[in-house]
mmCIF file of C-alpha atoms in Angstrom:
data_model
loop_
_atom_site.group_PDB
_atom_site.id
_atom_site.type_symbol
_atom_site.label_atom_id
_atom_site.label_comp_id
_atom_site.label_asym_id
_atom_site.label_seq_id
_atom_site.Cartn_x
_atom_site.Cartn_y
_atom_site.Cartn_z
ATOM 1 C CA ALA A 1 107.359 121.086 122.187
ATOM 2 C CA GLN A 2 105.808 118.627 124.438
ATOM 3 C CA LYS A 3 104.183 119.798 127.567
ATOM 4 C CA ILE A 4 102.646 118.059 130.478
ATOM 5 C CA THR A 5 100.555 119.935 133.092
ATOM 6 C CA GLN A 6 99.269 118.798 136.325
ATOM 7 C CA THR A 7 97.292 121.318 138.054
ATOM 8 C CA GLN A 8 96.954 119.564 141.535
ATOM 9 C CA PRO A 9 100.210 120.228 143.730
ATOM 10 C CA GLY A 10 98.393 118.419 146.598
ATOM 11 C CA MET A 11 95.256 116.128 147.113
ATOM 12 C CA PHE A 12 93.923 114.799 150.214
ATOM 13 C CA VAL A 13 91.605 111.730 150.031
ATOM 14 C CA GLN A 14 90.022 109.375 152.582
ATOM 15 C CA GLU A 15 91.095 105.941 152.591
ATOM 16 C CA LYS A 16 88.974 103.474 150.198
ATOM 17 C CA GLU A 17 87.678 106.532 148.497
ATOM 18 C CA ALA A 18 88.380 106.917 144.580
ATOM 19 C CA VAL A 19 90.699 109.496 143.624
ATOM 20 C CA THR A 20 91.288 111.210 140.203
ATOM 21 C CA LEU A 21 94.455 113.036 139.285
ATOM 22 C CA ASP A 22 94.254 115.542 136.596
ATOM 23 C CA CYS A 23 97.100 115.650 133.594
ATOM 24 C CA THR A 24 96.796 117.559 130.453
ATOM 25 C CA TYR A 25 99.174 117.692 127.581
ATOM 26 C CA ASP A 26 100.207 119.255 124.729
ATOM 27 C CA THR A 27 101.947 117.796 121.544
ATOM 28 C CA SER A 28 102.023 118.400 117.785
ATOM 29 C CA ASP A 29 102.758 115.031 116.996
ATOM 30 C CA PRO A 30 99.846 112.279 116.329
ATOM 31 C CA SER A 31 101.671 109.235 117.717
ATOM 32 C CA TYR A 32 102.728 109.659 121.553
ATOM 33 C CA GLY A 33 102.474 107.684 124.724
ATOM 34 C CA LEU A 34 101.372 108.917 128.086
ATOM 35 C CA PHE A 35 102.422 107.229 131.498
ATOM 36 C CA TRP A 36 101.916 107.702 134.962
ATOM 37 C CA TYR A 37 104.563 107.104 137.700
ATOM 38 C CA LYS A 38 104.464 106.998 141.531
ATOM 39 C CA GLN A 39 107.079 108.148 143.648
ATOM 40 C CA PRO A 40 106.947 107.535 147.384
ATOM 41 C CA SER A 41 108.890 109.032 150.000
ATOM 42 C CA SER A 42 111.730 106.667 149.365
ATOM 43 C CA GLY A 43 112.212 108.277 146.333
ATOM 44 C CA GLU A 44 112.157 105.525 143.377
ATOM 45 C CA MET A 45 110.020 105.932 140.616
ATOM 46 C CA ILE A 46 107.421 103.209 139.898
ATOM 47 C CA PHE A 47 105.719 102.484 136.623
ATOM 48 C CA LEU A 48 102.028 102.402 136.993
ATOM 49 C CA ILE A 49 100.170 102.565 133.778
ATOM 50 C CA TYR A 50 100.468 103.370 130.293
ATOM 51 C CA GLN A 51 98.284 104.649 127.318
ATOM 52 C CA GLY A 52 99.097 104.925 123.717
ATOM 53 C CA SER A 53 97.532 107.701 121.853
ATOM 54 C CA TYR A 54 96.062 105.244 119.139
ATOM 55 C CA ASP A 55 94.375 102.967 121.713
ATOM 56 C CA GLN A 56 90.982 102.731 121.494
ATOM 57 C CA GLN A 57 90.144 101.794 125.245
ATOM 58 C CA ASN A 58 91.200 103.591 128.229
ATOM 59 C CA ALA A 59 94.163 101.635 130.154
ATOM 60 C CA THR A 60 93.375 99.677 133.482
ATOM 61 C CA GLU A 61 96.104 97.837 135.583
ATOM 62 C CA GLY A 62 94.377 96.895 138.720
ATOM 63 C CA ARG A 63 92.966 99.786 140.849
ATOM 64 C CA TYR A 64 94.522 102.025 138.387
ATOM 65 C CA SER A 65 92.781 103.319 134.996
ATOM 66 C CA LEU A 66 93.596 106.045 132.869
ATOM 67 C CA ASN A 67 90.564 108.452 131.606
ATOM 68 C CA PHE A 68 92.125 109.253 128.313
ATOM 69 C CA GLN A 69 90.045 111.872 126.458
ATOM 70 C CA LYS A 70 92.183 112.604 123.352
ATOM 71 C CA ALA A 71 90.068 115.650 122.023
ATOM 72 C CA ARG A 72 90.638 117.319 125.361
ATOM 73 C CA LYS A 73 94.165 116.326 125.527
ATOM 74 C CA SER A 74 93.798 115.083 128.917
ATOM 75 C CA ALA A 75 94.942 111.630 130.624
ATOM 76 C CA ASN A 76 93.710 111.613 134.143
ATOM 77 C CA LEU A 77 94.601 108.778 136.774
ATOM 78 C CA VAL A 78 91.844 107.326 138.637
ATOM 79 C CA ILE A 79 92.799 105.096 141.673
ATOM 80 C CA SER A 80 89.870 103.209 142.843
ATOM 81 C CA ALA A 81 89.510 102.045 146.553
ATOM 82 C CA SER A 82 92.442 104.330 147.663
ATOM 83 C CA GLN A 83 94.823 102.688 150.459
ATOM 84 C CA LEU A 84 97.302 104.377 153.011
ATOM 85 C CA GLY A 85 100.219 102.806 150.779
ATOM 86 C CA ASP A 86 99.092 105.209 147.816
ATOM 87 C CA SER A 87 100.311 108.252 149.592
ATOM 88 C CA ALA A 88 103.018 109.419 147.221
ATOM 89 C CA MET A 89 103.823 111.852 144.459
ATOM 90 C CA TYR A 90 102.274 110.949 141.018
ATOM 91 C CA PHE A 91 103.793 112.180 137.898
ATOM 92 C CA CYS A 92 102.068 112.232 134.705
ATOM 93 C CA ALA A 93 104.779 111.858 131.469
ATOM 94 C CA MET A 94 104.496 111.583 127.707
ATOM 95 C CA ARG A 95 106.771 110.437 125.089
ATOM 96 C CA GLU A 96 106.635 111.332 121.396
ATOM 97 C CA VAL A 97 107.219 108.419 118.894
ATOM 98 C CA GLN A 98 110.027 109.891 117.273
ATOM 99 C CA GLY A 99 113.729 110.436 117.928
ATOM 100 C CA ALA A 100 115.110 108.870 121.358
ATOM 101 C CA GLN A 101 111.793 109.148 122.897
ATOM 102 C CA LYS A 102 112.582 110.547 126.241
ATOM 103 C CA LEU A 103 109.886 111.196 128.751
ATOM 104 C CA VAL A 104 108.614 114.703 129.653
ATOM 105 C CA PHE A 105 107.435 114.921 132.915
ATOM 106 C CA GLY A 106 104.555 117.235 134.971
ATOM 107 C CA GLN A 107 105.305 119.067 138.179
ATOM 108 C CA GLY A 108 103.671 116.150 139.948
ATOM 109 C CA THR A 109 100.702 115.578 142.506
ATOM 110 C CA ARG A 110 101.219 114.756 146.164
ATOM 111 C CA LEU A 111 98.733 112.538 147.188
ATOM 112 C CA THR A 112 97.869 111.880 150.823
ATOM 113 C CA ILE A 113 95.415 109.154 151.897
ATOM 114 C CA ASN A 114 93.965 109.842 155.412
ATOM 115 C CA PRO A 115 92.562 106.875 157.586
ATOM 116 C CA GLU B 1 111.468 90.355 138.037
ATOM 117 C CA PRO B 2 114.633 92.235 136.290
ATOM 118 C CA GLU B 3 115.225 95.795 137.477
ATOM 119 C CA VAL B 4 117.402 98.726 136.740
ATOM 120 C CA THR B 5 120.152 99.023 139.785
ATOM 121 C CA GLN B 6 122.247 102.205 140.417
ATOM 122 C CA THR B 7 125.100 103.150 142.863
ATOM 123 C CA PRO B 8 125.794 104.665 145.007
ATOM 124 C CA SER B 9 122.315 105.480 146.538
ATOM 125 C CA HIS B 10 123.758 108.698 148.124
ATOM 126 C CA GLN B 11 127.064 110.547 147.180
ATOM 127 C CA VAL B 12 128.450 113.605 148.943
ATOM 128 C CA THR B 13 130.845 115.657 147.201
ATOM 129 C CA GLN B 14 132.932 118.768 147.383
ATOM 130 C CA MET B 15 132.158 121.609 144.663
ATOM 131 C CA GLY B 16 134.700 121.161 141.773
ATOM 132 C CA GLN B 17 135.196 117.393 142.430
ATOM 133 C CA GLU B 18 134.218 114.772 139.655
ATOM 134 C CA VAL B 19 131.574 112.042 140.182
ATOM 135 C CA ILE B 20 130.838 109.056 138.742
ATOM 136 C CA LEU B 21 127.194 107.821 138.819
ATOM 137 C CA ARG B 22 126.762 104.050 138.077
ATOM 138 C CA CYS B 23 123.733 102.012 136.649
ATOM 139 C CA VAL B 24 123.015 98.396 135.384
ATOM 140 C CA PRO B 25 119.921 98.674 133.184
ATOM 141 C CA ILE B 26 117.754 95.434 132.293
ATOM 142 C CA SER B 27 119.859 93.076 130.531
ATOM 143 C CA ASN B 28 117.805 92.913 127.274
ATOM 144 C CA HIS B 29 117.342 96.531 127.255
ATOM 145 C CA LEU B 30 118.890 98.492 124.318
ATOM 146 C CA TYR B 31 117.947 102.175 124.981
ATOM 147 C CA PHE B 32 119.373 103.973 128.213
ATOM 148 C CA TYR B 33 118.529 107.203 129.728
ATOM 149 C CA TRP B 34 119.623 109.536 132.416
ATOM 150 C CA TYR B 35 117.073 111.981 134.339
ATOM 151 C CA ARG B 36 117.438 114.243 137.167
ATOM 152 C CA GLN B 37 114.972 115.622 139.734
ATOM 153 C CA ILE B 38 115.909 118.662 142.012
ATOM 154 C CA LEU B 39 114.692 118.411 145.183
ATOM 155 C CA GLY B 40 110.776 119.300 145.147
ATOM 156 C CA GLN B 41 110.762 119.721 141.407
ATOM 157 C CA LYS B 42 109.647 117.692 138.535
ATOM 158 C CA VAL B 43 111.999 114.975 136.577
ATOM 159 C CA GLU B 44 113.886 116.295 133.792
ATOM 160 C CA PHE B 45 115.424 114.414 130.975
ATOM 161 C CA LEU B 46 119.555 114.803 130.564
ATOM 162 C CA VAL B 47 120.379 112.198 128.009
ATOM 163 C CA SER B 48 119.693 109.213 126.092
ATOM 164 C CA PHE B 49 122.120 106.637 124.780
ATOM 165 C CA TYR B 50 121.833 103.785 122.303
ATOM 166 C CA ASN B 51 124.426 101.750 120.149
ATOM 167 C CA ASN B 52 127.019 103.205 122.086
ATOM 168 C CA GLU B 53 126.391 106.642 121.362
ATOM 169 C CA ILE B 54 124.133 109.559 122.729
ATOM 170 C CA SER B 55 120.969 109.863 120.594
ATOM 171 C CA GLU B 56 119.516 112.992 122.231
ATOM 172 C CA LYS B 57 120.599 115.200 125.121
ATOM 173 C CA SER B 58 118.863 118.354 126.739
ATOM 174 C CA GLU B 59 120.382 121.821 127.383
ATOM 175 C CA ILE B 60 121.164 120.822 130.912
ATOM 176 C CA PHE B 61 123.458 118.160 129.621
ATOM 177 C CA ASP B 62 126.528 120.491 128.927
ATOM 178 C CA ASP B 63 130.165 119.767 128.559
ATOM 179 C CA GLN B 64 130.478 119.017 132.220
ATOM 180 C CA PHE B 65 128.644 115.903 131.825
ATOM 181 C CA SER B 66 129.423 112.730 129.923
ATOM 182 C CA VAL B 67 128.111 109.114 129.652
ATOM 183 C CA GLU B 68 129.731 105.972 128.811
ATOM 184 C CA ARG B 69 128.976 102.405 128.632
ATOM 185 C CA PRO B 70 132.179 100.749 129.411
ATOM 186 C CA ASP B 71 131.136 97.129 129.370
ATOM 187 C CA GLY B 72 128.041 94.895 128.576
ATOM 188 C CA SER B 73 126.428 95.918 131.790
ATOM 189 C CA ASN B 74 127.391 99.353 133.345
ATOM 190 C CA PHE B 75 125.766 102.632 132.103
ATOM 191 C CA THR B 76 127.861 105.854 133.773
ATOM 192 C CA LEU B 77 127.065 109.229 134.071
ATOM 193 C CA LYS B 78 130.079 111.485 134.673
ATOM 194 C CA ILE B 79 130.005 114.854 136.079
ATOM 195 C CA ARG B 80 133.464 116.716 135.481
ATOM 196 C CA SER B 81 133.356 119.270 138.028
ATOM 197 C CA THR B 82 130.469 119.439 140.135
ATOM 198 C CA LYS B 83 128.559 122.522 140.994
ATOM 199 C CA LEU B 84 126.167 123.163 143.879
ATOM 200 C CA GLU B 85 123.446 123.224 141.431
ATOM 201 C CA ASP B 86 123.975 119.747 140.444
ATOM 202 C CA SER B 87 122.606 118.518 143.847
ATOM 203 C CA ALA B 88 119.953 116.392 142.814
ATOM 204 C CA MET B 89 118.415 112.678 142.712
ATOM 205 C CA TYR B 90 119.533 111.075 139.130
ATOM 206 C CA PHE B 91 117.799 108.545 137.690
ATOM 207 C CA CYS B 92 118.833 106.023 135.518
ATOM 208 C CA ALA B 93 116.082 104.424 133.074
ATOM 209 C CA SER B 94 115.921 101.701 130.287
ATOM 210 C CA THR B 95 113.896 100.384 127.874
ATOM 211 C CA ARG B 96 113.890 97.345 125.463
ATOM 212 C CA HIS B 97 112.974 99.230 122.462
ATOM 213 C CA ILE B 98 111.060 102.124 120.984
ATOM 214 C CA ALA B 99 109.225 101.118 118.047
ATOM 215 C CA GLY B 100 105.761 101.962 118.405
ATOM 216 C CA GLY B 101 106.238 104.257 121.509
ATOM 217 C CA GLU B 102 104.508 101.741 123.897
ATOM 218 C CA GLU B 103 107.637 100.339 125.572
ATOM 219 C CA THR B 104 107.831 101.535 129.168
ATOM 220 C CA GLN B 105 111.001 103.033 130.342
ATOM 221 C CA TYR B 106 111.863 101.438 133.935
ATOM 222 C CA PHE B 107 113.687 103.459 136.352
ATOM 223 C CA GLY B 108 116.259 102.710 138.852
ATOM 224 C CA PRO B 109 115.943 103.607 142.609
ATOM 225 C CA GLY B 110 118.171 106.955 142.011
ATOM 226 C CA THR B 111 121.443 108.285 143.307
ATOM 227 C CA ARG B 112 121.048 111.512 145.730
ATOM 228 C CA LEU B 113 123.935 113.708 144.853
ATOM 229 C CA LEU B 114 124.634 116.435 147.240
ATOM 230 C CA VAL B 115 127.359 118.895 146.309
ATOM 231 C CA LEU B 116 128.756 120.845 149.057
#
């Protein structure tokens, strides 16, 4: 069964610093996708970045990058030059490439950016 | 940019009442999902829907729940007789296709359901 673990319940970072949010996963499927979503206090789920299990390079989307270490089964999100608007809950999720491909989410990390 | 919409944004209901949560997925998407998030907890999968039938459901999705695509645009989640523990944020999501696994699921803004 798929499992996502986010071990940091909360993170506090100074504005403009980089921050890494940890995510480890467990799956027996050789083909899968990893996602990060942001959930601000308003509640919506905003897609940030995707990494496929066969992708050779780490994914990047603007200030977001994904540090994908397949052997360690980790998919950490790196936010560069953090901004006050980055304060939110961040969820790591995985989808196996079989069946209906539901997302399995981690418990989330609450990121607070201090001015 | 196309987006998933959900109505209502908030719903308060009495225990035992039926509720219907509505979603309009992105127009060219074919796979639809419902997830729920109990306050302070992680997002949990409820059900997936493709080609007018359920493709997968979780243990949470018992006989009290049903889904329907009544027309070409709406996708609904019905809770037949609500319980206190059904209080949660319910998210609808959709994706265009699932080949290769890289397709992103786009989420709606959610419906916050409170059962009293």
